[in-house]
Structure formats: C-alpha cells, structure tokens
PDB file of C-alpha atoms in Angstrom:
ATOM      1  CA  MET A   1      -7.372 -16.526   5.551  1.00 59.00           C
ATOM      2  CA  LYS A   2      -8.053 -14.014   8.339  1.00 81.00           C
ATOM      3  CA  ARG A   3      -7.657 -10.279   7.886  1.00 91.00           C
ATOM      4  CA  LYS A   4      -8.334  -7.584  10.432  1.00 94.00           C
ATOM      5  CA  ARG A   5      -9.364  -4.037   9.621  1.00 95.00           C
ATOM      6  CA  VAL A   6      -7.442  -1.144  11.128  1.00 96.00           C
ATOM      7  CA  GLU A   7      -8.869   2.336  10.740  1.00 97.00           C
ATOM      8  CA  TYR A   8      -6.892   5.581  10.795  1.00 97.00           C
ATOM      9  CA  THR A   9      -8.323   9.088  10.614  1.00 97.00           C
ATOM     10  CA  MET A  10      -6.091  11.956   9.524  1.00 98.00           C
ATOM     11  CA  TYR A  11      -7.091  15.613   9.835  1.00 98.00           C
ATOM     12  CA  SER A  12      -5.392  18.380   7.894  1.00 98.00           C
ATOM     13  CA  PRO A  13      -6.384  21.888   6.823  1.00 97.00           C
ATOM     14  CA  LYS A  14      -5.107  20.939   3.355  1.00 98.00           C
ATOM     15  CA  ILE A  15      -7.865  18.338   2.920  1.00 98.00           C
ATOM     16  CA  PRO A  16     -10.868  19.999   1.233  1.00 98.00           C
ATOM     17  CA  GLU A  17     -13.452  17.243   1.804  1.00 98.00           C
ATOM     18  CA  SER A  18     -13.820  14.035   3.775  1.00 98.00           C
ATOM     19  CA  LEU A  19     -12.612  10.896   1.997  1.00 98.00           C
ATOM     20  CA  ARG A  20     -12.504   7.222   2.974  1.00 98.00           C
ATOM     21  CA  LEU A  21      -9.696   5.229   1.354  1.00 98.00           C
ATOM     22  CA  ALA A  22      -8.857   1.517   1.385  1.00 98.00           C
ATOM     23  CA  VAL A  23      -5.138   0.700   1.515  1.00 98.00           C
ATOM     24  CA  VAL A  24      -4.367  -2.627  -0.183  1.00 98.00           C
ATOM     25  CA  ALA A  25      -0.750  -3.717   0.296  1.00 98.00           C
ATOM     26  CA  ASP A  26       0.910  -7.043  -0.550  1.00 97.00           C
ATOM     27  CA  LEU A  27      -2.158  -8.913  -1.780  1.00 97.00           C
ATOM     28  CA  HIS A  28       0.179 -11.313  -3.636  1.00 97.00           C
ATOM     29  CA  ASP A  29      -2.477 -12.869  -5.902  1.00 97.00           C
ATOM     30  CA  ALA A  30      -4.617 -13.975  -2.931  1.00 96.00           C
ATOM     31  CA  PRO A  31      -8.438 -14.067  -2.822  1.00 96.00           C
ATOM     32  CA  PHE A  32     -10.070 -10.878  -1.581  1.00 96.00           C
ATOM     33  CA  GLU A  33     -13.799 -11.590  -1.230  1.00 95.00           C
ATOM     34  CA  ASP A  34     -13.751 -10.866   2.503  1.00 94.00           C
ATOM     35  CA  VAL A  35     -12.847  -7.206   1.929  1.00 96.00           C
ATOM     36  CA  MET A  36     -15.121  -6.396  -1.014  1.00 97.00           C
ATOM     37  CA  ALA A  37     -17.795  -4.859   1.226  1.00 96.00           C
ATOM     38  CA  ASP A  38     -15.136  -2.596   2.751  1.00 96.00           C
ATOM     39  CA  LEU A  39     -13.869  -1.600  -0.698  1.00 98.00           C
ATOM     40  CA  ARG A  40     -17.374  -0.701  -1.856  1.00 98.00           C
ATOM     41  CA  ALA A  41     -17.747   1.610   1.149  1.00 97.00           C
ATOM     42  CA  CYS A  42     -14.647   3.629   0.183  1.00 98.00           C
ATOM     43  CA  ASP A  43     -14.154   6.591  -2.132  1.00 98.00           C
ATOM     44  CA  ALA A  44     -10.969   5.080  -3.588  1.00 98.00           C
ATOM     45  CA  ILE A  45      -8.736   2.023  -3.335  1.00 98.00           C
ATOM     46  CA  LEU A  46      -4.977   2.567  -3.060  1.00 99.00           C
ATOM     47  CA  VAL A  47      -2.828  -0.443  -4.013  1.00 98.00           C
ATOM     48  CA  VAL A  48       0.642  -0.051  -2.499  1.00 98.00           C
ATOM     49  CA  GLY A  49       2.490  -2.616  -4.630  1.00 96.00           C
ATOM     50  CA  ASP A  50       2.815  -6.412  -4.844  1.00 97.00           C
ATOM     51  CA  LEU A  51      -0.583  -7.218  -6.256  1.00 97.00           C
ATOM     52  CA  VAL A  52       1.090 -10.243  -7.895  1.00 97.00           C
ATOM     53  CA  ASN A  53       3.320 -12.937  -6.384  1.00 95.00           C
ATOM     54  CA  ARG A  54       6.603 -13.383  -8.245  1.00 93.00           C
ATOM     55  CA  HIS A  55       7.030 -16.857  -6.738  1.00 90.00           C
ATOM     56  CA  ARG A  56       4.031 -18.073  -8.755  1.00 89.00           C
ATOM     57  CA  SER A  57       3.649 -18.387 -12.496  1.00 83.00           C
ATOM     58  CA  THR A  58      -0.069 -17.578 -12.380  1.00 89.00           C
ATOM     59  CA  TYR A  59      -1.955 -14.390 -11.483  1.00 95.00           C
ATOM     60  CA  GLU A  60      -5.657 -15.247 -11.684  1.00 96.00           C
ATOM     61  CA  GLU A  61      -6.673 -13.526  -8.434  1.00 97.00           C
ATOM     62  CA  ALA A  62      -4.662 -10.413  -9.255  1.00 97.00           C
ATOM     63  CA  THR A  63      -6.338 -10.271 -12.670  1.00 97.00           C
ATOM     64  CA  ARG A  64      -9.737 -10.643 -11.023  1.00 98.00           C
ATOM     65  CA  PHE A  65      -8.827  -7.765  -8.717  1.00 98.00           C
ATOM     66  CA  LEU A  66      -8.090  -5.590 -11.759  1.00 98.00           C
ATOM     67  CA  ARG A  67     -11.547  -6.408 -13.045  1.00 98.00           C
ATOM     68  CA  GLU A  68     -13.666  -6.300  -9.885  1.00 98.00           C
ATOM     69  CA  ALA A  69     -12.047  -3.683  -7.637  1.00 98.00           C
ATOM     70  CA  PRO A  70     -12.733  -0.727 -10.013  1.00 98.00           C
ATOM     71  CA  GLU A  71     -16.422  -1.681  -9.886  1.00 98.00           C
ATOM     72  CA  ALA A  72     -16.286  -0.949  -6.144  1.00 98.00           C
ATOM     73  CA  ALA A  73     -14.342   2.346  -6.268  1.00 98.00           C
ATOM     74  CA  PRO A  74     -11.632   4.098  -8.309  1.00 98.00           C
ATOM     75  CA  VAL A  75      -8.339   2.201  -7.984  1.00 98.00           C
ATOM     76  CA  PHE A  76      -4.853   3.758  -7.943  1.00 99.00           C
ATOM     77  CA  TYR A  77      -1.895   1.378  -8.162  1.00 98.00           C
ATOM     78  CA  SER A  78       1.826   1.805  -7.556  1.00 98.00           C
ATOM     79  CA  LEU A  79       4.397  -0.895  -8.292  1.00 98.00           C
ATOM     80  CA  GLY A  80       6.299  -3.044  -5.793  1.00 97.00           C
ATOM     81  CA  ASN A  81       9.249  -5.387  -6.073  1.00 96.00           C
ATOM     82  CA  HIS A  82       7.062  -8.362  -7.036  1.00 97.00           C
ATOM     83  CA  GLU A  83       5.829  -6.492 -10.115  1.00 96.00           C
ATOM     84  CA  ARG A  84       9.372  -5.452 -10.969  1.00 95.00           C
ATOM     85  CA  ARG A  85      10.778  -8.993 -10.681  1.00 93.00           C
ATOM     86  CA  PHE A  86       7.730 -10.893 -11.959  1.00 95.00           C
ATOM     87  CA  VAL A  87       8.588 -13.438 -14.667  1.00 91.00           C
ATOM     88  CA  HIS A  88       5.422 -12.435 -16.557  1.00 94.00           C
ATOM     89  CA  ARG A  89       5.963  -8.724 -16.016  1.00 94.00           C
ATOM     90  CA  GLU A  90       5.209  -7.617 -19.583  1.00 95.00           C
ATOM     91  CA  GLU A  91       1.994  -9.638 -19.823  1.00 96.00           C
ATOM     92  CA  TRP A  92       0.904  -8.406 -16.402  1.00 96.00           C
ATOM     93  CA  MET A  93       1.591  -4.764 -17.185  1.00 96.00           C
ATOM     94  CA  GLU A  94      -0.397  -5.082 -20.384  1.00 97.00           C
ATOM     95  CA  ARG A  95      -3.365  -6.331 -18.358  1.00 97.00           C
ATOM     96  CA  VAL A  96      -2.965  -3.393 -15.985  1.00 98.00           C
ATOM     97  CA  ARG A  97      -2.936  -0.915 -18.874  1.00 96.00           C
ATOM     98  CA  GLU A  98      -6.052  -2.512 -20.352  1.00 97.00           C
ATOM     99  CA  SER A  99      -7.926  -2.348 -17.042  1.00 98.00           C
ATOM    100  CA  GLN A 100      -9.798   0.508 -15.361  1.00 98.00           C
ATOM    101  CA  VAL A 101      -7.067   0.750 -12.711  1.00 98.00           C
ATOM    102  CA  ARG A 102      -5.069   3.997 -12.713  1.00 98.00           C
ATOM    103  CA  LEU A 103      -1.380   3.098 -12.699  1.00 98.00           C
ATOM    104  CA  LEU A 104       0.899   5.567 -10.884  1.00 98.00           C
ATOM    105  CA  ASP A 105       4.361   4.669 -12.181  1.00 98.00           C
ATOM    106  CA  ASP A 106       6.496   7.536 -10.847  1.00 98.00           C
ATOM    107  CA  GLU A 107       3.674   9.954 -11.525  1.00 98.00           C
ATOM    108  CA  SER A 108       0.850  11.749  -9.750  1.00 98.00           C
ATOM    109  CA  VAL A 109      -2.786  12.580 -10.334  1.00 98.00           C
ATOM    110  CA  GLY A 110      -5.430  14.777  -8.740  1.00 98.00           C
ATOM    111  CA  PHE A 111      -8.341  13.142  -6.947  1.00 98.00           C
ATOM    112  CA  ARG A 112     -11.139  14.941  -5.121  1.00 98.00           C
ATOM    113  CA  GLY A 113      -8.973  17.903  -4.177  1.00 98.00           C
ATOM    114  CA  ILE A 114      -5.831  15.988  -3.101  1.00 98.00           C
ATOM    115  CA  ARG A 115      -2.753  14.753  -4.982  1.00 98.00           C
ATOM    116  CA  LEU A 116      -1.986  11.039  -5.228  1.00 98.00           C
ATOM    117  CA  GLY A 117       1.506   9.948  -6.224  1.00 98.00           C
ATOM    118  CA  GLY A 118       3.080   6.565  -6.888  1.00 98.00           C
ATOM    119  CA  LEU A 119       6.802   5.906  -6.397  1.00 98.00           C
ATOM    120  CA  SER A 120       7.687   2.691  -8.228  1.00 98.00           C
ATOM    121  CA  SER A 121       9.983   0.015  -6.791  1.00 97.00           C
ATOM    122  CA  ARG A 122      13.514   0.091  -8.230  1.00 96.00           C
ATOM    123  CA  PRO A 123      16.544  -2.193  -7.816  1.00 95.00           C
ATOM    124  CA  TYR A 124      18.863  -1.780  -4.839  1.00 93.00           C
ATOM    125  CA  GLY A 125      16.491   0.500  -2.946  1.00 94.00           C
ATOM    126  CA  GLU A 126      16.864   3.382  -5.362  1.00 96.00           C
ATOM    127  CA  ALA A 127      14.101   5.877  -6.150  1.00 97.00           C
ATOM    128  CA  ASN A 128      13.159   8.336  -8.859  1.00 98.00           C
ATOM    129  CA  LEU A 129      14.391  11.474  -7.118  1.00 98.00           C
ATOM    130  CA  ASP A 130      13.252  13.761  -9.938  1.00 98.00           C
ATOM    131  CA  PHE A 131       9.682  12.579  -9.491  1.00 98.00           C
ATOM    132  CA  LEU A 132       9.920  12.967  -5.710  1.00 98.00           C
ATOM    133  CA  ALA A 133      11.154  16.526  -6.045  1.00 98.00           C
ATOM    134  CA  ALA A 134       8.392  17.405  -8.509  1.00 98.00           C
ATOM    135  CA  PHE A 135       5.723  15.766  -6.361  1.00 98.00           C
ATOM    136  CA  SER A 136       6.961  17.665  -3.291  1.00 98.00           C
ATOM    137  CA  ARG A 137       6.370  20.930  -5.151  1.00 98.00           C
ATOM    138  CA  GLU A 138       2.727  20.094  -5.918  1.00 98.00           C
ATOM    139  CA  GLU A 139       0.058  22.203  -4.213  1.00 97.00           C
ATOM    140  CA  GLY A 140      -2.394  20.851  -1.650  1.00 97.00           C
ATOM    141  CA  PHE A 141      -2.484  17.654   0.390  1.00 98.00           C
ATOM    142  CA  LYS A 142      -0.033  15.092  -1.008  1.00 98.00           C
ATOM    143  CA  LEU A 143      -0.449  11.350  -0.436  1.00 98.00           C
ATOM    144  CA  LEU A 144       2.320   9.081  -1.743  1.00 98.00           C
ATOM    145  CA  LEU A 145       2.212   5.337  -2.416  1.00 98.00           C
ATOM    146  CA  CYS A 146       5.704   3.914  -1.807  1.00 98.00           C
ATOM    147  CA  HIS A 147       5.998   0.151  -1.424  1.00 98.00           C
ATOM    148  CA  HIS A 148       9.253   0.063   0.575  1.00 98.00           C
ATOM    149  CA  PRO A 149       9.524   1.611   4.055  1.00 98.00           C
ATOM    150  CA  GLU A 150      13.319   1.623   3.722  1.00 98.00           C
ATOM    151  CA  VAL A 151      12.948   3.704   0.533  1.00 98.00           C
ATOM    152  CA  TYR A 152      10.749   6.072   2.512  1.00 98.00           C
ATOM    153  CA  ARG A 153      13.430   6.302   5.205  1.00 98.00           C
ATOM    154  CA  ASN A 154      16.293   6.838   2.742  1.00 97.00           C
ATOM    155  CA  HIS A 155      14.671   9.013   0.083  1.00 98.00           C
ATOM    156  CA  VAL A 156      11.152  10.259   0.931  1.00 98.00           C
ATOM    157  CA  SER A 157      11.456  11.394   4.552  1.00 98.00           C
ATOM    158  CA  GLY A 158      12.126  15.113   4.746  1.00 97.00           C
ATOM    159  CA  ASN A 159      10.267  15.934   1.547  1.00 98.00           C
ATOM    160  CA  ASP A 160       7.148  18.100   1.618  1.00 98.00           C
ATOM    161  CA  ILE A 161       4.746  15.140   1.425  1.00 98.00           C
ATOM    162  CA  ASP A 162       1.911  14.946   3.930  1.00 98.00           C
ATOM    163  CA  LEU A 163       1.508  11.170   4.213  1.00 98.00           C
ATOM    164  CA  THR A 164       3.230   8.165   2.635  1.00 98.00           C
ATOM    165  CA  LEU A 165       1.691   4.682   2.535  1.00 98.00           C
ATOM    166  CA  CYS A 166       4.038   1.679   2.543  1.00 98.00           C
ATOM    167  CA  GLY A 167       3.929  -2.126   2.625  1.00 98.00           C
ATOM    168  CA  HIS A 168       6.601  -4.765   1.936  1.00 97.00           C
ATOM    169  CA  ALA A 169       7.615  -5.460   5.563  1.00 95.00           C
ATOM    170  CA  HIS A 170       4.829  -8.028   6.147  1.00 95.00           C
ATOM    171  CA  GLY A 171       4.607  -6.918   9.761  1.00 94.00           C
ATOM    172  CA  GLY A 172       7.993  -8.433  10.520  1.00 94.00           C
ATOM    173  CA  GLN A 173       6.590 -11.897   9.671  1.00 93.00           C
ATOM    174  CA  ILE A 174       6.789 -13.107  13.305  1.00 93.00           C
ATOM    175  CA  GLN A 175       5.967 -10.674  16.109  1.00 92.00           C
ATOM    176  CA  LEU A 176       7.530 -11.246  19.534  1.00 91.00           C
ATOM    177  CA  PHE A 177       6.646  -8.830  22.336  1.00 86.00           C
ATOM    178  CA  GLY A 178       5.431  -6.320  19.778  1.00 84.00           C
ATOM    179  CA  HIS A 179       8.561  -6.449  17.623  1.00 90.00           C
ATOM    180  CA  GLY A 180       9.040  -8.078  14.223  1.00 94.00           C
ATOM    181  CA  LEU A 181      11.620 -10.786  13.619  1.00 93.00           C
ATOM    182  CA  PHE A 182      12.470 -10.231   9.939  1.00 93.00           C
ATOM    183  CA  ALA A 183      11.446  -7.944   7.090  1.00 92.00           C
ATOM    184  CA  PRO A 184      12.688  -7.869   3.482  1.00 91.00           C
ATOM    185  CA  GLY A 185      14.871  -4.849   2.917  1.00 93.00           C
ATOM    186  CA  GLN A 186      15.518  -4.468   6.650  1.00 94.00           C
ATOM    187  CA  GLY A 187      16.722  -7.905   7.718  1.00 93.00           C
ATOM    188  CA  LEU A 188      16.581  -9.246  11.269  1.00 95.00           C
ATOM    189  CA  PHE A 189      14.768  -7.258  13.956  1.00 94.00           C
ATOM    190  CA  PRO A 190      13.435  -4.570  11.605  1.00 95.00           C
ATOM    191  CA  LYS A 191      12.665  -1.154  13.045  1.00 95.00           C
ATOM    192  CA  MET A 192       9.657  -0.557  10.748  1.00 96.00           C
ATOM    193  CA  THR A 193       6.990  -3.271  10.597  1.00 96.00           C
ATOM    194  CA  HIS A 194       3.514  -1.719  10.934  1.00 96.00           C
ATOM    195  CA  GLY A 195       1.709   1.435  11.980  1.00 96.00           C
ATOM    196  CA  LEU A 196       2.816   5.056  12.041  1.00 97.00           C
ATOM    197  CA  TYR A 197       6.393   6.364  11.831  1.00 97.00           C
ATOM    198  CA  ASP A 198       8.315   9.598  11.320  1.00 97.00           C
ATOM    199  CA  GLN A 199       5.954  11.784  13.347  1.00 96.00           C
ATOM    200  CA  ASP A 200       2.908  10.244  11.639  1.00 97.00           C
ATOM    201  CA  ARG A 201       4.119  11.011   8.121  1.00 98.00           C
ATOM    202  CA  MET A 202       4.477   7.350   7.097  1.00 98.00           C
ATOM    203  CA  LEU A 203       1.820   4.641   7.545  1.00 98.00           C
ATOM    204  CA  LEU A 204       3.025   1.062   7.100  1.00 98.00           C
ATOM    205  CA  SER A 205       0.649  -1.832   6.402  1.00 98.00           C
ATOM    206  CA  ARG A 206       1.235  -5.371   7.667  1.00 97.00           C
ATOM    207  CA  GLY A 207      -0.042  -6.539   4.263  1.00 97.00           C
ATOM    208  CA  MET A 208      -3.014  -8.587   3.120  1.00 97.00           C
ATOM    209  CA  SER A 209      -1.310 -11.877   2.285  1.00 95.00           C
ATOM    210  CA  ASN A 210       1.858 -13.883   2.808  1.00 87.00           C
ATOM    211  CA  SER A 211       4.364 -14.607   0.050  1.00 84.00           C
ATOM    212  CA  ALA A 212       7.028 -16.154   2.294  1.00 77.00           C
ATOM    213  CA  GLY A 213       7.368 -19.843   3.146  1.00 76.00           C
ATOM    214  CA  VAL A 214       7.542 -18.942   6.837  1.00 84.00           C
ATOM    215  CA  PRO A 215       4.155 -18.578   8.581  1.00 88.00           C
ATOM    216  CA  ARG A 216       3.048 -15.347  10.250  1.00 91.00           C
ATOM    217  CA  ILE A 217       2.850 -15.540  14.043  1.00 92.00           C
ATOM    218  CA  ASN A 218       1.164 -12.908  16.267  1.00 92.00           C
ATOM    219  CA  ASN A 219       0.982 -10.860  13.102  1.00 93.00           C
ATOM    220  CA  PRO A 220      -2.462 -10.741  11.465  1.00 93.00           C
ATOM    221  CA  LEU A 221      -3.056  -9.791   7.859  1.00 95.00           C
ATOM    222  CA  GLU A 222      -4.753  -6.422   7.600  1.00 96.00           C
ATOM    223  CA  LEU A 223      -6.707  -4.029   5.445  1.00 97.00           C
ATOM    224  CA  ILE A 224      -6.140  -0.386   6.348  1.00 98.00           C
ATOM    225  CA  LEU A 225      -9.075   2.008   6.114  1.00 97.00           C
ATOM    226  CA  LEU A 226      -7.877   5.600   5.980  1.00 98.00           C
ATOM    227  CA  ASN A 227     -10.199   8.542   6.593  1.00 98.00           C
ATOM    228  CA  LEU A 228      -9.017  11.963   5.433  1.00 98.00           C
ATOM    229  CA  ARG A 229     -10.887  14.886   6.954  1.00 98.00           C
ATOM    230  CA  PRO A 230     -10.558  18.684   7.034  1.00 98.00           C
ATOM    231  CA  GLY A 231      -9.341  20.018  10.367  1.00 97.00           C
ATOM    232  CA  GLU A 232      -6.304  20.583  12.541  1.00 94.00           C
ATOM    233  CA  ASN A 233      -3.273  18.366  11.889  1.00 93.00           C
ATOM    234  CA  THR A 234      -3.626  15.078  13.766  1.00 93.00           C
ATOM    235  CA  ILE A 235      -4.003  11.353  13.121  1.00 95.00           C
ATOM    236  CA  ILE A 236      -5.723   8.712  15.252  1.00 93.00           C
ATOM    237  CA  GLU A 237      -5.892   4.926  15.015  1.00 92.00           C
ATOM    238  CA  LYS A 238      -8.444   2.352  16.052  1.00 89.00           C
ATOM    239  CA  GLU A 239      -9.068  -1.265  15.214  1.00 78.00           C
ATOM    240  CA  THR A 240     -12.537  -1.290  13.772  1.00 73.00           C
ATOM    241  CA  TYR A 241     -13.113  -4.948  13.017  1.00 65.00           C
ATOM    242  CA  SER A 242     -11.878  -8.213  14.467  1.00 55.00           C
ATOM    243  CA  ALA A 243     -10.136 -10.679  12.177  1.00 51.00           C
ATOM    244  CA  HIS A 244     -12.563 -13.155  10.642  1.00 47.00           C
ATOM    245  CA  GLU A 245     -12.706 -15.743   7.911  1.00 41.00           C
TER     246      GLU A 245
END
C-alpha cells in the first residue's frame, strides 16, 4: 500500500504558536505502520472520519490505531459515515470511549491556543446546525473536522470558521486529466476531490485507504501534514515525500 505525504502550511494572526498536525482521513481499518514516524513528529493527529470500514465485520487495525496513535501524539477524532452505518457501531464506540482518543462528536475543545471542532456525519447530508453556530462564535483560530465535503459546501461554508478538514471523496477514485470520476455524495465527475477549495477555507484529503471495490487510478493515497504558524493570512502546499511502500 503506497501513501504519499502532502504538506500544507497555513499562516494566520489568530494562531498563537506553531503547530504540526497530521490529518488522517478514510483509514478504513487499514495498516498504518508506514506513517507512524510522521505521526510521532506531529503535535496532534486529527482523524477526519471513517477509521473503520463498514463493509467488514472486523476492526483490528482500527482498534490498534486507537491504542498506538495516542502514544505518538494527542488524537482528536470526528465521525464519518462508516462509523454511523457500521454494523458493530455500539461496540466500536465503546472502544473509542475507553481509549485515549478525544472524540469530537458535534463538540469542540481547546488545544494549544486554537479551537478544534468535530462535525459528525448524519443521514442525508444533514448537519448539527446548532453546533456549527456555536462553534462559529468561539474565539480564536477555529479548525473543524467535517468528513463530507458536500456537507461543508451545503452547511459549513460561510460560517466564521478558519479552516475545515474533509475526506470521504477518495480523490474521485479514478483521476483523468486531473479530474475525479466518481465520489460518494457527489456522484459522477465530482467538483471536490482533493486539495484546497472555497478560497483556501476547506482542505480535502484523498484519503489513506480504499473501501470501494473499484481500484484507484492516478490517485495516490495520502497523509496530509498541516503546519499552522503565526503570520499573515496565507496557505501554501508542497509534496514533501514520494509515495513508498
């Protein structure tokens, strides 16, 4: 399984100190040994939903992530559609609550001078608008974990939230001439597959694994490394590592 690393650096006067964050999206119960060194080098790990795979009845790797990732850095976890529709949802959520992972289920928490929020996946693309409104009123730099880019488009965009991290689209599954072929929630020829959108207020991961029966083509798995730094408002991107085994 090959994963590339893509690094983004965001500057804002609202950020009080430099932070390095790992963005883990759509791991889907896959092994993660290749990224452990990257996780250990980060100040926090942000899991943007779908740590489990609802198409499987087991979740050994996801459970191991709950155990090992917090030893690398503090972990904050928001819920995706695979958690919501998982056949073993209750057992899985009990494991999450017993772990050292901080679950953000339509709630927020302070971390090193910024606010981290988690907007949980809901049926039919709905969202907890009361939580969004309350989170928008928080002071300081606000970073939201929101699994679905279409939920960002329909409900989050326009709120006073500095940056939202999303997954779910799997990079469009097959990339042709830089455009994705299909994404859940968006259908054929999705407009949001990876990278920055909405004037750099939403950052969308290609995801770290593949839950679909269709292979990924021209669409590498990725771990996002996000640097937050004090300074004038801007965000830059660079690929820092080549994909490797």
